[in-house]
PDB file of C-alpha atoms in Angstrom:
ATOM      1  CA  UNK A 555      46.108 245.073 137.448  1.00 66.00           C
ATOM      2  CA  UNK A 556      49.620 246.381 137.116  1.00 85.00           C
ATOM      3  CA  UNK A 557      51.822 245.489 134.191  1.00 87.00           C
ATOM      4  CA  UNK A 558      54.485 243.923 136.451  1.00 87.00           C
ATOM      5  CA  UNK A 559      51.920 241.804 138.312  1.00 86.00           C
ATOM      6  CA  UNK A 560      50.354 240.640 135.053  1.00 84.00           C
ATOM      7  CA  UNK A 561      53.773 239.689 133.650  1.00 80.00           C
ATOM      8  CA  UNK A 562      54.646 237.815 136.858  1.00 79.00           C
ATOM      9  CA  UNK A 563      51.416 235.774 136.637  1.00 78.00           C
ATOM     10  CA  UNK A 564      52.157 234.973 132.993  1.00 76.00           C
ATOM     11  CA  UNK A 565      55.764 233.947 133.657  1.00 73.00           C
ATOM     12  CA  UNK A 566      54.877 231.763 136.621  1.00 74.00           C
ATOM     13  CA  UNK A 567      52.198 229.725 134.861  1.00 73.00           C
ATOM     14  CA  UNK A 568      53.026 226.034 134.754  1.00 66.00           C
ATOM     15  CA  UNK A 569      53.064 225.701 130.976  1.00 73.00           C
ATOM     16  CA  UNK A 570      55.539 228.603 130.574  1.00 74.00           C
ATOM     17  CA  UNK A 571      57.907 227.054 133.107  1.00 74.00           C
ATOM     18  CA  UNK A 572      57.533 223.626 131.484  1.00 79.00           C
ATOM     19  CA  UNK A 573      58.351 225.146 128.114  1.00 80.00           C
ATOM     20  CA  UNK A 574      61.460 226.848 129.538  1.00 80.00           C
ATOM     21  CA  UNK A 575      62.670 223.556 130.997  1.00 81.00           C
ATOM     22  CA  UNK A 576      61.930 221.825 127.679  1.00 83.00           C
ATOM     23  CA  UNK A 577      63.957 224.394 125.733  1.00 86.00           C
ATOM     24  CA  UNK A 578      66.937 224.015 128.082  1.00 88.00           C
ATOM     25  CA  UNK A 579      66.800 220.201 128.020  1.00 85.00           C
ATOM     26  CA  UNK A 580      66.297 220.295 124.237  1.00 82.00           C
ATOM     27  CA  UNK A 581      69.428 222.414 123.811  1.00 85.00           C
ATOM     28  CA  UNK A 582      71.474 219.979 125.870  1.00 85.00           C
ATOM     29  CA  UNK A 583      69.997 217.007 124.022  1.00 81.00           C
ATOM     30  CA  UNK A 584      70.750 218.723 120.713  1.00 80.00           C
ATOM     31  CA  UNK A 585      74.433 218.894 121.654  1.00 85.00           C
ATOM     32  CA  UNK A 586      74.448 215.182 122.477  1.00 83.00           C
ATOM     33  CA  UNK A 587      72.817 214.242 119.179  1.00 78.00           C
ATOM     34  CA  UNK A 588      75.095 216.609 117.224  1.00 79.00           C
ATOM     35  CA  UNK A 589      78.119 215.005 118.849  1.00 85.00           C
ATOM     36  CA  UNK A 590      76.763 211.552 118.009  1.00 80.00           C
ATOM     37  CA  UNK A 591      76.329 212.572 114.370  1.00 77.00           C
ATOM     38  CA  UNK A 592      79.591 214.531 113.965  1.00 79.00           C
ATOM     39  CA  UNK A 593      81.918 212.415 116.105  1.00 86.00           C
ATOM     40  CA  UNK A 594      80.556 208.871 115.786  1.00 84.00           C
ATOM     41  CA  UNK A 595      78.279 208.334 112.803  1.00 79.00           C
ATOM     42  CA  UNK A 596      79.764 210.626 110.150  1.00 76.00           C
ATOM     43  CA  UNK A 597      83.311 209.210 110.475  1.00 82.00           C
ATOM     44  CA  UNK A 598      81.822 205.722 110.006  1.00 83.00           C
ATOM     45  CA  UNK A 599      79.804 206.885 106.999  1.00 77.00           C
ATOM     46  CA  UNK A 600      82.914 208.598 105.633  1.00 77.00           C
ATOM     47  CA  UNK A 601      84.861 205.348 106.040  1.00 83.00           C
ATOM     48  CA  UNK A 602      82.132 203.408 104.215  1.00 82.00           C
ATOM     49  CA  UNK A 603      82.027 205.908 101.341  1.00 76.00           C
ATOM     50  CA  UNK A 604      85.784 205.974 100.934  1.00 79.00           C
ATOM     51  CA  UNK A 605      86.355 209.273 102.726  1.00 75.00           C
ATOM     52  CA  UNK A 606      84.160 211.382 100.448  1.00 73.00           C
ATOM     53  CA  UNK A 607      83.515 214.759 102.041  1.00 72.00           C
ATOM     54  CA  UNK A 608      80.186 215.916 100.711  1.00 74.00           C
ATOM     55  CA  UNK A 609      80.411 219.335 102.339  1.00 76.00           C
ATOM     56  CA  UNK A 610      83.205 220.362  99.971  1.00 80.00           C
ATOM     57  CA  UNK A 611      81.240 219.731  96.761  1.00 83.00           C
ATOM     58  CA  UNK A 612      80.324 222.914  94.942  1.00 86.00           C
ATOM     59  CA  UNK A 613      79.667 224.380  91.526  1.00 88.00           C
ATOM     60  CA  UNK A 614      80.945 227.778  90.489  1.00 85.00           C
ATOM     61  CA  UNK A 615      78.617 229.747  88.249  1.00 83.00           C
ATOM     62  CA  UNK A 616      80.496 232.204  86.044  1.00 78.00           C
ATOM     63  CA  UNK A 617      78.854 235.069  84.223  1.00 76.00           C
ATOM     64  CA  UNK A 618      79.805 235.391  80.552  1.00 75.00           C
ATOM     65  CA  UNK A 619      82.585 237.759  79.614  1.00 71.00           C
ATOM     66  CA  UNK A 620      81.723 241.228  78.432  1.00 71.00           C
ATOM     67  CA  UNK A 621      83.441 242.340  75.169  1.00 71.00           C
ATOM     68  CA  UNK A 622      85.746 239.316  75.026  1.00 68.00           C
ATOM     69  CA  UNK A 623      87.348 239.940  78.448  1.00 69.00           C
ATOM     70  CA  UNK A 624      87.703 237.654  81.419  1.00 72.00           C
ATOM     71  CA  UNK A 625      84.577 235.926  82.742  1.00 69.00           C
ATOM     72  CA  UNK A 626      83.020 237.757  85.653  1.00 72.00           C
ATOM     73  CA  UNK A 627      83.091 235.852  88.944  1.00 71.00           C
ATOM     74  CA  UNK A 628      79.675 234.550  89.816  1.00 77.00           C
ATOM     75  CA  UNK A 629      78.152 232.616  92.655  1.00 83.00           C
ATOM     76  CA  UNK A 630      79.376 229.398  94.237  1.00 85.00           C
ATOM     77  CA  UNK A 631      76.624 226.832  94.745  1.00 88.00           C
ATOM     78  CA  UNK A 632      77.600 224.674  97.718  1.00 88.00           C
ATOM     79  CA  UNK A 633      75.301 221.763  97.015  1.00 88.00           C
ATOM     80  CA  UNK A 634      77.532 219.395  98.975  1.00 86.00           C
ATOM     81  CA  UNK A 635      76.896 221.307 102.204  1.00 86.00           C
ATOM     82  CA  UNK A 636      73.181 221.122 101.458  1.00 88.00           C
ATOM     83  CA  UNK A 637      73.357 217.334 100.951  1.00 85.00           C
ATOM     84  CA  UNK A 638      75.425 217.025 104.146  1.00 81.00           C
ATOM     85  CA  UNK A 639      72.811 218.985 106.100  1.00 84.00           C
ATOM     86  CA  UNK A 640      70.034 216.753 104.748  1.00 87.00           C
ATOM     87  CA  UNK A 641      71.946 213.649 105.847  1.00 81.00           C
ATOM     88  CA  UNK A 642      72.585 215.212 109.278  1.00 78.00           C
ATOM     89  CA  UNK A 643      68.886 216.045 109.618  1.00 83.00           C
ATOM     90  CA  UNK A 644      67.813 212.501 108.738  1.00 85.00           C
ATOM     91  CA  UNK A 645      70.247 211.000 111.239  1.00 80.00           C
ATOM     92  CA  UNK A 646      69.201 213.430 113.986  1.00 77.00           C
ATOM     93  CA  UNK A 647      65.496 212.851 113.277  1.00 82.00           C
ATOM     94  CA  UNK A 648      66.049 209.076 113.422  1.00 84.00           C
ATOM     95  CA  UNK A 649      67.945 209.365 116.730  1.00 78.00           C
ATOM     96  CA  UNK A 650      65.171 211.489 118.238  1.00 78.00           C
ATOM     97  CA  UNK A 651      62.596 208.975 116.991  1.00 86.00           C
ATOM     98  CA  UNK A 652      64.486 206.131 118.687  1.00 85.00           C
ATOM     99  CA  UNK A 653      64.850 208.124 121.927  1.00 80.00           C
ATOM    100  CA  UNK A 654      61.129 208.971 122.059  1.00 83.00           C
ATOM    101  CA  UNK A 655      60.234 205.380 121.270  1.00 89.00           C
ATOM    102  CA  UNK A 656      62.480 204.157 124.115  1.00 88.00           C
ATOM    103  CA  UNK A 657      61.069 206.752 126.519  1.00 83.00           C
ATOM    104  CA  UNK A 658      57.508 205.737 125.653  1.00 85.00           C
ATOM    105  CA  UNK A 659      58.350 202.127 126.523  1.00 89.00           C
ATOM    106  CA  UNK A 660      59.832 203.198 129.871  1.00 87.00           C
ATOM    107  CA  UNK A 661      56.917 205.458 130.825  1.00 82.00           C
ATOM    108  CA  UNK A 662      54.134 203.760 132.757  1.00 81.00           C
ATOM    109  CA  UNK A 663      51.005 203.434 130.718  1.00 77.00           C
ATOM    110  CA  UNK A 664      48.093 205.586 131.807  1.00 76.00           C
ATOM    111  CA  UNK A 665      45.142 203.536 132.854  1.00 73.00           C
ATOM    112  CA  UNK A 666      42.003 204.523 131.070  1.00 72.00           C
ATOM    113  CA  UNK A 667      39.027 204.935 133.332  1.00 72.00           C
ATOM    114  CA  UNK A 668      36.847 201.874 133.189  1.00 71.00           C
ATOM    115  CA  UNK A 669      33.591 202.321 131.375  1.00 71.00           C
ATOM    116  CA  UNK A 670      30.651 202.205 133.739  1.00 73.00           C
ATOM    117  CA  UNK A 671      29.445 198.649 133.943  1.00 78.00           C
ATOM    118  CA  UNK A 672      26.022 198.177 132.439  1.00 81.00           C
ATOM    119  CA  UNK A 673      23.391 195.834 133.785  1.00 83.00           C
ATOM    120  CA  UNK A 674      24.021 192.152 133.354  1.00 86.00           C
ATOM    121  CA  UNK A 675      21.912 189.990 131.071  1.00 87.00           C
ATOM    122  CA  UNK A 676      20.076 188.535 134.045  1.00 89.00           C
ATOM    123  CA  UNK A 677      19.236 192.028 135.337  1.00 88.00           C
ATOM    124  CA  UNK A 678      17.902 193.097 131.945  1.00 88.00           C
ATOM    125  CA  UNK A 679      15.754 189.957 131.661  1.00 90.00           C
ATOM    126  CA  UNK A 680      14.388 190.483 135.171  1.00 92.00           C
ATOM    127  CA  UNK A 681      13.539 194.100 134.313  1.00 90.00           C
ATOM    128  CA  UNK A 682      11.729 192.998 131.125  1.00 90.00           C
ATOM    129  CA  UNK A 683       9.848 190.325 133.113  1.00 91.00           C
ATOM    130  CA  UNK A 684       8.751 192.879 135.697  1.00 90.00           C
ATOM    131  CA  UNK A 685       7.614 195.317 132.986  1.00 89.00           C
ATOM    132  CA  UNK A 686       5.581 192.584 131.302  1.00 89.00           C
ATOM    133  CA  UNK A 687       3.980 191.594 134.653  1.00 89.00           C
ATOM    134  CA  UNK A 688       2.931 195.170 135.290  1.00 87.00           C
ATOM    135  CA  UNK A 689       1.139 195.430 131.912  1.00 78.00           C
TER     136      UNK A 689
END
């Protein structure tokens, strides 16, 4: 089997195509949820917290001075951006949870195949009676 033919069979499998569609839809849905968080929810949260911008919070770590000179510039720990990203994640995860929950309610429920019906009580008693007669 040629390499091109093998690749074509792989790419045209149903699950690969479904995954590609899922990635594209997921990207579009991600933009919607990001807009909801950035443009709707975060301004409301900012209003409730008095306009505190968590993303600007940071701590500058300075290295000690060598031979009594100026302190050496160190790293800036942007813990506010980290906290902001955690809040964004929680909001996005909650929105996705609500969307999946709503979609599950809208989807028709799959009917489980009925278990094969067993013999009725009368049929079992008749079978026992017949077995006892034959003894």
